[in-house]
Short mmCIF file of C-alpha atoms in Angstrom, two decimals:
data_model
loop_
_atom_site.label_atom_id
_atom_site.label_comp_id
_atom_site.label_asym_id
_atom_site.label_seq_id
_atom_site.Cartn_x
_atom_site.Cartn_y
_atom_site.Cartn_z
CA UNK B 1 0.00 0.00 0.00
CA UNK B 2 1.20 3.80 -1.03
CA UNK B 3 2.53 5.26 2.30
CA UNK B 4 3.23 9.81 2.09
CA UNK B 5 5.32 11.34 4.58
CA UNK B 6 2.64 13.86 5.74
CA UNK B 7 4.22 17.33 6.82
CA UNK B 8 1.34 17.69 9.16
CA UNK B 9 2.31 14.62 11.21
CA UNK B 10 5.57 14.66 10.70
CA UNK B 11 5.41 10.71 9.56
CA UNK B 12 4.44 8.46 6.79
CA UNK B 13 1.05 7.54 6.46
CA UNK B 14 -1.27 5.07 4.31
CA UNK B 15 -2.57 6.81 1.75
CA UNK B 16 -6.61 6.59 1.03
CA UNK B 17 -8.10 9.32 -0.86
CA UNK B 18 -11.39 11.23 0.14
CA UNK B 19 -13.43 9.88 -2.73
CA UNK B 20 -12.27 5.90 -3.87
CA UNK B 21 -10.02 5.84 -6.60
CA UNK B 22 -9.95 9.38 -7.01
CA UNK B 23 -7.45 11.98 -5.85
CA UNK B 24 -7.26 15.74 -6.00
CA UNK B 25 -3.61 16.91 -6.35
CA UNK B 26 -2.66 20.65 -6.00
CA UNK B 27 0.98 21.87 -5.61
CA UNK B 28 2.02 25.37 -5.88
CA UNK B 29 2.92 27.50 -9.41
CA UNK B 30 5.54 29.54 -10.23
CA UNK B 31 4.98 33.43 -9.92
CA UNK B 32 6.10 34.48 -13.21
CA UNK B 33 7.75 37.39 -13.29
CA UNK B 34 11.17 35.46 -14.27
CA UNK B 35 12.64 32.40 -16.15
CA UNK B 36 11.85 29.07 -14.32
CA UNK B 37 14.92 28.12 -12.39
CA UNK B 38 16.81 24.85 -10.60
CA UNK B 39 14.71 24.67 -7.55
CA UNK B 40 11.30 25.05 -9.68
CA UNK B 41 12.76 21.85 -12.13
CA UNK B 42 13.42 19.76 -8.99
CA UNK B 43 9.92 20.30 -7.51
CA UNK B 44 7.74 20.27 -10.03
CA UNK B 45 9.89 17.23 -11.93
CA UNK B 46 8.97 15.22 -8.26
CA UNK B 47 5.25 15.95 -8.60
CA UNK B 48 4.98 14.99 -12.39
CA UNK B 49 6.64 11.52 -11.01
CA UNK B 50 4.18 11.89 -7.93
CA UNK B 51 1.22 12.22 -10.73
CA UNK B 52 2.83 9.55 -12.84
CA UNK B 53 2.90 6.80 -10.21
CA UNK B 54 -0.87 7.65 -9.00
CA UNK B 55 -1.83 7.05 -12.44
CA UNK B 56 -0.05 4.14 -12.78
CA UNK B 57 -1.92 2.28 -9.56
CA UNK B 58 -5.06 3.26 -10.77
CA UNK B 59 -6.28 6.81 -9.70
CA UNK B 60 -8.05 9.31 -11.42
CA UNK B 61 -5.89 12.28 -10.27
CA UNK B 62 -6.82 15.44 -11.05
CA UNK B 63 -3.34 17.55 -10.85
CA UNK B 64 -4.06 21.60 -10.62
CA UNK B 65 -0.83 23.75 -10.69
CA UNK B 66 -1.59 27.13 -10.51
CA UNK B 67 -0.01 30.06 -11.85
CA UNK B 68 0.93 33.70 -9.63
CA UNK B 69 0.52 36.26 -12.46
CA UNK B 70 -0.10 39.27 -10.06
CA UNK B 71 2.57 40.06 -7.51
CA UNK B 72 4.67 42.65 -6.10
CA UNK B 73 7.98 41.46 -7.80
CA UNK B 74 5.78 41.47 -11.32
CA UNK B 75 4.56 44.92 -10.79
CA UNK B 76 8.29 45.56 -10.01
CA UNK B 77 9.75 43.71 -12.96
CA UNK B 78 7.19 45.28 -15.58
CA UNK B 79 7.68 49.38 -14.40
CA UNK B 80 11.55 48.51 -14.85
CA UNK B 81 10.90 46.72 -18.40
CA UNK B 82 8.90 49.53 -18.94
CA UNK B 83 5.79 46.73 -20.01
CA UNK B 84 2.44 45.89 -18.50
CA UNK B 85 2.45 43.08 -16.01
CA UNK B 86 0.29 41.00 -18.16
CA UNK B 87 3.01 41.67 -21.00
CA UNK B 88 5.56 40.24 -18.67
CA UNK B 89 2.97 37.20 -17.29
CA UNK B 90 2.11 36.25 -20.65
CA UNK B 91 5.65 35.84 -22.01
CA UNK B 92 6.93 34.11 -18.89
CA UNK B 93 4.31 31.94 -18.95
CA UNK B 94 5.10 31.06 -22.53
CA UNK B 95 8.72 30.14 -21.43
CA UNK B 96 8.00 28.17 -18.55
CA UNK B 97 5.46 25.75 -20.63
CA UNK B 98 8.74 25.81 -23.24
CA UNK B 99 11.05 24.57 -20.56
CA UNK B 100 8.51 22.32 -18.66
CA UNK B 101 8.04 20.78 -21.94
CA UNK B 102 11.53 20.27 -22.73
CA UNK B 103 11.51 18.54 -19.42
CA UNK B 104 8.70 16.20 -20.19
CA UNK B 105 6.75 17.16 -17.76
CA UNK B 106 2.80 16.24 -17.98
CA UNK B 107 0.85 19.14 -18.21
CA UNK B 108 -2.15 20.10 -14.97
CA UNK B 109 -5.79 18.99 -15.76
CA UNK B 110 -6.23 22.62 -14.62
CA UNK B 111 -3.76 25.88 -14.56
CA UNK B 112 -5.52 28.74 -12.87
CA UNK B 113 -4.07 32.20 -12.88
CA UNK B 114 -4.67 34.71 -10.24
CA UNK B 115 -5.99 37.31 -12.41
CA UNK B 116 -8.82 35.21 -13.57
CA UNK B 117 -10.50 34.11 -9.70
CA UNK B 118 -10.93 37.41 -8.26
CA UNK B 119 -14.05 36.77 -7.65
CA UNK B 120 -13.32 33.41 -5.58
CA UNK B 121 -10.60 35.54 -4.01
CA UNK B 122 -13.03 38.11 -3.15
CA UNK B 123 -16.06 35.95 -1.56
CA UNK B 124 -13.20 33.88 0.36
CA UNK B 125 -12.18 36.87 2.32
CA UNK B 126 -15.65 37.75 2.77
CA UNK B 127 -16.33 34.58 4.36
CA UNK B 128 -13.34 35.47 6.78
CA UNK B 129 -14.64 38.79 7.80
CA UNK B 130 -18.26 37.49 8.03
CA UNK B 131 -16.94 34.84 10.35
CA UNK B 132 -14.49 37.10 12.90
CA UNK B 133 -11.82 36.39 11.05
CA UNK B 134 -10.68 38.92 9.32
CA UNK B 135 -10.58 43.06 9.53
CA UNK B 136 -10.09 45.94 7.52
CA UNK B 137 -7.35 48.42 8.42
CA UNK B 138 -7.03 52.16 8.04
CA UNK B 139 -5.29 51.60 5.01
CA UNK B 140 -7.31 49.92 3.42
CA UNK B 141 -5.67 46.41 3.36
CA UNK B 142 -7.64 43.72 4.67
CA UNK B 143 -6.10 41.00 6.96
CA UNK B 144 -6.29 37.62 8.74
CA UNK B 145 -6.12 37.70 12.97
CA UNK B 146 -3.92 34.90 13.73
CA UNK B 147 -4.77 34.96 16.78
CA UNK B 148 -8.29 33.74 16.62
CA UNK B 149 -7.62 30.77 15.36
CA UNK B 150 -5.91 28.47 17.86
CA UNK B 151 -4.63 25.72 15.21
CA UNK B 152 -2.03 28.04 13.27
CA UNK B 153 1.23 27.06 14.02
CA UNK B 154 0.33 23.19 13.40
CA UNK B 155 1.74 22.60 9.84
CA UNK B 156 5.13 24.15 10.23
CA UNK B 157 5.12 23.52 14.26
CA UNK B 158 5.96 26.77 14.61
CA UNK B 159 6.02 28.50 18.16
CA UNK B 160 3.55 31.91 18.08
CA UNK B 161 5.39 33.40 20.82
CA UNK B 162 8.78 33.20 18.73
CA UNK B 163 7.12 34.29 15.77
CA UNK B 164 7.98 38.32 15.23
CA UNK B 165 9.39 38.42 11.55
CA UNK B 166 9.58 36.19 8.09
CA UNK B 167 5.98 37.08 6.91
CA UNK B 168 6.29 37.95 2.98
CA UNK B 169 3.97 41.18 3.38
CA UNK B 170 4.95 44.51 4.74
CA UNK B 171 3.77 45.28 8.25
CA UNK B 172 0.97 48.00 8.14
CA UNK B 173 1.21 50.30 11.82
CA UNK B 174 -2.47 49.44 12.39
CA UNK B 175 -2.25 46.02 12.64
CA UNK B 176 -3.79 44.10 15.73
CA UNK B 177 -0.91 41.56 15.83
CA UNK B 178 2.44 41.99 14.15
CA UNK B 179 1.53 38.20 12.83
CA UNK B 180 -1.50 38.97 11.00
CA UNK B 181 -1.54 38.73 7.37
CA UNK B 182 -2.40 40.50 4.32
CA UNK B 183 -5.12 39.21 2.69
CA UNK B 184 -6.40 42.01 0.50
CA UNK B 185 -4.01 45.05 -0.37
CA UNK B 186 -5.43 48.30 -0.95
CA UNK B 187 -4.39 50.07 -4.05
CA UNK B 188 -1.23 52.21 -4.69
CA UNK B 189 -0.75 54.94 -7.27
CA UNK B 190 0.13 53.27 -10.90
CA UNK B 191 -0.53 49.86 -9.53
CA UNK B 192 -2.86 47.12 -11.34
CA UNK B 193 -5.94 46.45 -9.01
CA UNK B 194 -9.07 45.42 -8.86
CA UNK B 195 -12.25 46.36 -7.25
CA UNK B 196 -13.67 44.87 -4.17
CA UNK B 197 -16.10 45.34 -1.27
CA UNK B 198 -13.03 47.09 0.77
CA UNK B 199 -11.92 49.33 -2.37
CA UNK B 200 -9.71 49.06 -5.01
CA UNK B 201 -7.04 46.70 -4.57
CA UNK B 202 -5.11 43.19 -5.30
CA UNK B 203 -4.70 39.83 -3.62
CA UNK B 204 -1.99 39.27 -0.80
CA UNK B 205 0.06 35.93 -1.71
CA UNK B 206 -1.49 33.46 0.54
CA UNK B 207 -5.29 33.57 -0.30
CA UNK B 208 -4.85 32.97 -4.19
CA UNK B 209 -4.23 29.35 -3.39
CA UNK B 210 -7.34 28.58 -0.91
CA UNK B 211 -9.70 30.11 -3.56
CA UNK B 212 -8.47 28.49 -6.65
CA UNK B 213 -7.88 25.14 -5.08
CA UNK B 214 -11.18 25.26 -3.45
CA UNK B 215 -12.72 26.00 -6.81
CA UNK B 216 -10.94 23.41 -9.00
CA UNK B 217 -10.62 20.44 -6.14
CA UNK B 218 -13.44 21.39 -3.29
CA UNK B 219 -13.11 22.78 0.36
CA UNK B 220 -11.70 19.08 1.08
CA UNK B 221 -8.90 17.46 -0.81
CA UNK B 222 -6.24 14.81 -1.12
CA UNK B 223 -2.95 16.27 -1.54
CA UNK B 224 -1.32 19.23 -1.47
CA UNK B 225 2.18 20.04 -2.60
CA UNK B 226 5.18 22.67 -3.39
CA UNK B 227 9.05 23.41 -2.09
CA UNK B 228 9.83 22.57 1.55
CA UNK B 229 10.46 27.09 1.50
CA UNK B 230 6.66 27.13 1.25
CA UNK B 231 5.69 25.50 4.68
CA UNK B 232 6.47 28.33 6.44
CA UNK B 233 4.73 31.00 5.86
CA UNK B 234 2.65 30.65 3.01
CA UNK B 235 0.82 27.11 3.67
CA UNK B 236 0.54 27.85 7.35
CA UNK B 237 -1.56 31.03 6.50
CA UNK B 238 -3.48 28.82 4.11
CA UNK B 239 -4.11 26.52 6.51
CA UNK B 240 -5.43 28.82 8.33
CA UNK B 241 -7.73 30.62 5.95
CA UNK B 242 -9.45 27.88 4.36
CA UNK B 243 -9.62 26.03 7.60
CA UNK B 244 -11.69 29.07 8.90
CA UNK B 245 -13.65 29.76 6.12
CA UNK B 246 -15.08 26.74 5.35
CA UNK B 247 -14.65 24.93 8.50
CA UNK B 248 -13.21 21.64 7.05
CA UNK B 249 -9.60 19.67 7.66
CA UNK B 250 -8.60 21.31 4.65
CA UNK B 251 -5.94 19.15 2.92
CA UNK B 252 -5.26 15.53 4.23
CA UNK B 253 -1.75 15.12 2.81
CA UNK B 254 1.19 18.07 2.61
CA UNK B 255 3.93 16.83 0.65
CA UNK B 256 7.21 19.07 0.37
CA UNK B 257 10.27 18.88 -2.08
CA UNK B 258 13.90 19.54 -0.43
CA UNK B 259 15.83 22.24 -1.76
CA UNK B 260 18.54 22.02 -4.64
CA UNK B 261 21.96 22.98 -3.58
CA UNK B 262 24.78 24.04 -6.04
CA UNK B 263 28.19 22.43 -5.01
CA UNK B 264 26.66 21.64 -1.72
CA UNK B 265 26.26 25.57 -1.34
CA UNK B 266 22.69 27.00 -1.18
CA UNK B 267 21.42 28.37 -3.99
CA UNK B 268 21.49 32.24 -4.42
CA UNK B 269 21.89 35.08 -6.32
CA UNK B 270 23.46 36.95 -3.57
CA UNK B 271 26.26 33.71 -3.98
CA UNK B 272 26.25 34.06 -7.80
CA UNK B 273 25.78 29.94 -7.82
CA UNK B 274 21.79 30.69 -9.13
CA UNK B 275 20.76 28.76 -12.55
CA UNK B 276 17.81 29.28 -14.51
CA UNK B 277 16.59 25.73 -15.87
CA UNK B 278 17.05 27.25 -19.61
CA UNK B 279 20.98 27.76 -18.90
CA UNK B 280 21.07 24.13 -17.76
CA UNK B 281 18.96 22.76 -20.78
CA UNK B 282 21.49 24.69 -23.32
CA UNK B 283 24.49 22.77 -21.71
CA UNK B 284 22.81 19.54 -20.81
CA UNK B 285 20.19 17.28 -22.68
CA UNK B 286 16.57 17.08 -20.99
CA UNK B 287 16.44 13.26 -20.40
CA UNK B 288 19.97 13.72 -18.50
CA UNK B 289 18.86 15.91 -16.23
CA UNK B 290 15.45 14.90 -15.65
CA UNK B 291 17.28 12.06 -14.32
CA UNK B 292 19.45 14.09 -12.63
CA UNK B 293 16.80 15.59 -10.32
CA UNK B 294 15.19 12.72 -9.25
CA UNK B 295 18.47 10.97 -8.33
CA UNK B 296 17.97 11.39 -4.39
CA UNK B 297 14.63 11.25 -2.87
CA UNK B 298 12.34 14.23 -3.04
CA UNK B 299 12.14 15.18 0.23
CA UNK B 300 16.18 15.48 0.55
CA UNK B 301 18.92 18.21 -0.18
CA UNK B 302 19.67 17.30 -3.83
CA UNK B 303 22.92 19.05 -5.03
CA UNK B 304 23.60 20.26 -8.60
CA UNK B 305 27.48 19.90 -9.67
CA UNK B 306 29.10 18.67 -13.04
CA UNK B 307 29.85 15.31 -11.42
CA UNK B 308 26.53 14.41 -10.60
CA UNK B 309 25.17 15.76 -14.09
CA UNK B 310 27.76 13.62 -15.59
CA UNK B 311 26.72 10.46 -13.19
CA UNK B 312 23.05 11.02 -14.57
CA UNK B 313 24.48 10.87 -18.11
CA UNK B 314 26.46 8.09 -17.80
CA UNK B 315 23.41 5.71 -16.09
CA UNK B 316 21.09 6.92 -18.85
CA UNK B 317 23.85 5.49 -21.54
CA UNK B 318 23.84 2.46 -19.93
CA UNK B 319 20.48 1.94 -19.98
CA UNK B 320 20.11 2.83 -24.07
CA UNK B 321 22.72 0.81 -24.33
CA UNK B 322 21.61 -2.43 -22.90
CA UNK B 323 18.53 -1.43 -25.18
CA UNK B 324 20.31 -0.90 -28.22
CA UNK B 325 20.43 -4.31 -30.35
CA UNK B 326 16.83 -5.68 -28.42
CA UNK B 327 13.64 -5.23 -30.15
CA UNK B 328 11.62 -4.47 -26.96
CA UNK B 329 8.60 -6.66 -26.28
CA UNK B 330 5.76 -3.38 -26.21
CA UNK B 331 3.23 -6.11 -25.03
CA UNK B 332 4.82 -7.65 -22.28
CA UNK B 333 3.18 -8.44 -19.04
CA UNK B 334 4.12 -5.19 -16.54
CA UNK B 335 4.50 -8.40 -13.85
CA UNK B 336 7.37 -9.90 -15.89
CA UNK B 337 10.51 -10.60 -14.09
CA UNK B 338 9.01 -9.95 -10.52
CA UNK B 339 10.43 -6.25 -11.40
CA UNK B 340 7.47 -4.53 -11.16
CA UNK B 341 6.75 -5.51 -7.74
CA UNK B 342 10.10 -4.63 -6.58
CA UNK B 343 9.56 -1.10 -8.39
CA UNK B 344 5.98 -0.46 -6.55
CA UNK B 345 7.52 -1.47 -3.34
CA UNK B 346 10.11 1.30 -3.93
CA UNK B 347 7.78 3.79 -4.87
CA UNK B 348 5.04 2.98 -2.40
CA UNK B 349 7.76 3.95 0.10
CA UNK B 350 7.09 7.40 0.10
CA UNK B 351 8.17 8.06 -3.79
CA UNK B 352 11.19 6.27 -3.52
CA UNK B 353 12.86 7.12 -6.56
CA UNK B 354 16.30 6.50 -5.95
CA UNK B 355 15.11 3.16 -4.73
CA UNK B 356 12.80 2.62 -8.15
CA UNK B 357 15.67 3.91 -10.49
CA UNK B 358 18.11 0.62 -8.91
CA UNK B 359 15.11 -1.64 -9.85
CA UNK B 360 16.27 -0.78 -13.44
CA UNK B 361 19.58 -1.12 -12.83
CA UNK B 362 19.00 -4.60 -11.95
CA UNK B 363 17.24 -5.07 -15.24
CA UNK B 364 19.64 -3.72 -17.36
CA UNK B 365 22.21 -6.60 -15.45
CA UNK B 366 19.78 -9.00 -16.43
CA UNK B 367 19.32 -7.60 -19.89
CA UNK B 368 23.14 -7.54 -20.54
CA UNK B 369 23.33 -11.20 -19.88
CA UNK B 370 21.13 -12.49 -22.53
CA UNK B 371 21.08 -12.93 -26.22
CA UNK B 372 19.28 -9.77 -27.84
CA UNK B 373 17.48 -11.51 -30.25
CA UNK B 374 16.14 -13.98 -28.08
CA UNK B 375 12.43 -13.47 -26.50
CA UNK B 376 13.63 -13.36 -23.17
CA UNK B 377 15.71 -10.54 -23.90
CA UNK B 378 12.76 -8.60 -25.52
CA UNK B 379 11.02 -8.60 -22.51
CA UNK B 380 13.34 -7.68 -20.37
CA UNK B 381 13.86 -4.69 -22.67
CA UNK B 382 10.16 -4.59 -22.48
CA UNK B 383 9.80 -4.09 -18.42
CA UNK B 384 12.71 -1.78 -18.85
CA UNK B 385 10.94 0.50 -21.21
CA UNK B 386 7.35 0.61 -19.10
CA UNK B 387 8.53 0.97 -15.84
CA UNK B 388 10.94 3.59 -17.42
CA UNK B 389 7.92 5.19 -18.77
CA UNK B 390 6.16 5.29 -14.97
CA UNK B 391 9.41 7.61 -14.37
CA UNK B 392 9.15 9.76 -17.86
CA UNK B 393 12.56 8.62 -18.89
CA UNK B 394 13.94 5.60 -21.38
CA UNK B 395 10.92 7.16 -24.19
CA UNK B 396 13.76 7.69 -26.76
CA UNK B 397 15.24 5.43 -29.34
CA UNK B 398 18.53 4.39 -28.14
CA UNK B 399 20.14 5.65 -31.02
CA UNK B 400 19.01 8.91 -31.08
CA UNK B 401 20.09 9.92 -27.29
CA UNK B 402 23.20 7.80 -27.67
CA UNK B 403 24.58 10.20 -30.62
CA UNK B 404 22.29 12.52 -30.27
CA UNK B 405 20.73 15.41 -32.40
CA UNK B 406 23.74 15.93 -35.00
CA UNK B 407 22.90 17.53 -38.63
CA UNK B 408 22.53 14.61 -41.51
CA UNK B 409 26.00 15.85 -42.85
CA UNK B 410 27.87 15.32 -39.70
CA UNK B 411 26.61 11.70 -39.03
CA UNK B 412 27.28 11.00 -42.48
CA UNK B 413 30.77 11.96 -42.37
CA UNK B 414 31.19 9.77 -38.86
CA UNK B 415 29.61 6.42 -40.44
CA UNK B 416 31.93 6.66 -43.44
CA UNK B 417 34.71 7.40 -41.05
CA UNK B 418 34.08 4.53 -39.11
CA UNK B 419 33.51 2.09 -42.20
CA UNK B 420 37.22 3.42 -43.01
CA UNK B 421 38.32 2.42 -39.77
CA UNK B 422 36.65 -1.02 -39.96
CA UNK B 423 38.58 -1.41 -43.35
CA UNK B 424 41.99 -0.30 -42.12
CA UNK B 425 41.70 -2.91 -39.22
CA UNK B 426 40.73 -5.78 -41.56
CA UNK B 427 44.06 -4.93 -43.59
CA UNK B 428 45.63 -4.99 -40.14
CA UNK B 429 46.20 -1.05 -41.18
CA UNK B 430 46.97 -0.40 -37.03
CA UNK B 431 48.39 3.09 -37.91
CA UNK B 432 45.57 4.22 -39.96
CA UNK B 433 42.67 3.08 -37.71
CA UNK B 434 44.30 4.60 -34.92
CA UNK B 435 44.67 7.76 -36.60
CA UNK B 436 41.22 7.63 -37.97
CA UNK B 437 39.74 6.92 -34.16
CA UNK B 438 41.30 9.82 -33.24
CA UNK B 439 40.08 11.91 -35.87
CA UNK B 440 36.83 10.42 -34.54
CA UNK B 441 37.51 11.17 -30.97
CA UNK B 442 38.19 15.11 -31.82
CA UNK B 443 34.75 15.31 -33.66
CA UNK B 444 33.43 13.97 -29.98
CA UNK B 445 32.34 10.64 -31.03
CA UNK B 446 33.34 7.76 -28.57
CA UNK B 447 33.63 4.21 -30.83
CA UNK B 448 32.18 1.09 -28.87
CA UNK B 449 33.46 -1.99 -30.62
CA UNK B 450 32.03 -5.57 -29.68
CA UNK B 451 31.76 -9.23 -31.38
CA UNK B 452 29.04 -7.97 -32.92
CA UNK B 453 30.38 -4.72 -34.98
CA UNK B 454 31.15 -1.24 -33.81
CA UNK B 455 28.53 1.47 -32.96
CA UNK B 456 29.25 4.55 -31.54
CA UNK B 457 27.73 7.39 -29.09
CA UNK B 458 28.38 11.46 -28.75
CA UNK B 459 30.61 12.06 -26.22
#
């Protein structure tokens, strides 16, 4: 059975969904005011896997990811690009679905956008103010007391007492506790806003994610999800909220990604060690480091070096290698090989994926020791490639991520090269072959040369 370390309990738990066989998954967006970077590949890379393997037991998942389009940093970002905000959203928004693409990530049943559930914004904090939860201020921001509700706290286990700073909204002088939070901001000069019961104004962070989750997946759902820099304070405060507004548990399940490290160092701007997932993607192929990211389990440190981008390369050739010269039985029973059920026990560990990826490892051992024409060997290729799948890796032909995407001229010039090379060495030509490997070798082709012939990969 699927066991979730729960960040409410602090332990794993069984997993049963609200309604049988069906789950409601929402994990936090990206406010796009910027190009998608590391930390937003490694997160969002461990829900697609996440959505993946619910699909694969059997659920009907319905995956929202929503989308921050209004925000202070956007409003910031568009006066110095001298654009509109929704200029700057819409163009953003257009790169991340190019990267997330690239990535092979599956795309939400549902993307909401701020800017388009003001009015589920607007009757949430309603609902709050109705209820005692909520006030208006003299300047015309409108925020949640804290203090009257005695769960907060409870997600993040933080202490209220030690809690004076690290809210994400500037402190107003007319506040009734310095932890109260913004939940409507009244409008400033040159500003986009929107009109509401309390004036004209925008959304503070945390309340765009009760309303459009509660629209798209109920006041009651399965799973909720984002970076482990999110539990504090922004799902806390929408714990609160929707917990107050609509009186209900909320979300049963709060899953959290660890953060991506660069050389074992944080990553930062302020360090100069911060990468933008389209830098990585122009030195490294997507497959590589999709693998990359989910080579230590999601809810660890995961750190982003050459070496380890290298190690991810290297595991991904050996599995297109093994796969090479085996016509891979499509049809083959997902229970062949007893593979599967070591794969499900990995993954129903928590999302075990460093776990699941050795499962394949294993195959490719057993692969390598069999004929490649034979039927056993075709469905061992055949479990490879579907429980591959279940991880959104091993889709390629091996060919094309073994030498990769070179222009028609260049991999024309490489075969004849190598047919050269086979010549010289059958007229025991040592001098010329070597020369001509080399000549090989500085066009970045590595030569792999076996009783059955010679292929070759890109270096």
């Amino acid at each position: 059975m699927l066991q979730i370390y729960n960040t409410l309990s602090k332990e794993k738990q069984p997993f049963t969904p609200i309604v049988k066989n069906k789950v409601g998954l929402y994990v936090c967006g990206i406010t796009v005011y910027d190009l998608c970077h590391m930390g937003h590949a490694r997160t969002y890379l461990s829900f697609d896997i996440v959505l993946r393997y619910l699909r694969h037991l059997g659920f009907e998942v319905k995956y929202v990811r929503n989308i921050t389009d209004v925000d202070d940093k956007i409003i910031q970002r568009a006066q110095q690009n001298n654009e509109t905000p929704g200029e700057l959203t819409q163009r953003t928004i257009t790169e991340m679905h190019a990267d997330f693409a690239a990535l092979n990530l599956l795309k939400p049943d549902v993307e909401p956008r701020v800017t388009t559930h003001m009015p589920e914004i607007i009757t949430v904090i309603e609902r709050l103010i109705d209820k005692g939860y909520a006030y208006q201020s003299s300047t015309g921001d409108v925020l949640f007391k804290v203090n009257a509700y005695e769960g907060y706290g409870k997600l993040s286990k933080q202490d209220l007492s030690q809690l004076v700073s690290g809210i994400r909204v500037q402190t107003t002088s007319d506040k009734h506790d310095p932890l109260d939070f913004i939940l409507w901001k009244g409008v400033k000069e040159g500003e986009i806003s929107w009109a509401s019961p309390w004036g004209e104004g925008r959304p503070g962070w945390h309340i765009e994610c009760s309303a459009m989750n509660h629209k798209h997946l109920g006041e009651h759902f399965d799973i909720h999800g984002g970076g482990s820099d999110l539990i504090f304070p922004h799902h806390e405060n929408e714990v609160a909220q929707s917990c107050c507004a609509y009186d209900t548990p909320y979300v049963n399940t709060w899953m959290h990604t660890g953060m991506v490290q660069i050389n074992n160092e944080k990553m930062s701007k302020s360090l100069d060690n911060f990468f933008t997932l389209r830098s990585v993607l122009e030195k490294h192929d997507a497959e590589t480091l999709r693998f990359f990211l989910m080579s230590a389990h999601y809810r660890s440190q995961l750190s982003y070096s050459q070496e380890n981008i290298d190690q991810a390369r290297a595991s991904l050739e050996r599995f297109y290698t093994s796969l090479r010269d085996v016509k891979a039985n499509v049809d083959v029973e997902m229970s062949y090989g007893g593979y599967l059920a070591k794969f499900e026990a990995a993954m129903n560990d928590d999302f075990n994926m460093p776990v699941a990826v050795a499962v394949l490892f294993d195959i490719v051992k057993d692969l390598n020791k069999l004929d490649s024409n034979s039927d056993e060997a075709k469905d061992t290729a055949g479990a490879l490639r579907h429980l591959g799948k279940i991880l959104g890796i091993l889709e390629n032909e091996p060919e094309q991520f073994l030498q990769g995407d070179l222009s028609q001229d260049l991999t024309a010039q490489i075969e004849a090269l190598i047919a050269k090379r086979i010549q010289a060495r059958t007229d025991k030509n040592w001098a010329s072959a070597d020369a001509i490997r080399d000549e090989l070798s500085a066009l970045g082709v590595i030569l792999e040369e076996s009783k059955t012939g010679t292929t070759w990969r890109k270096a």
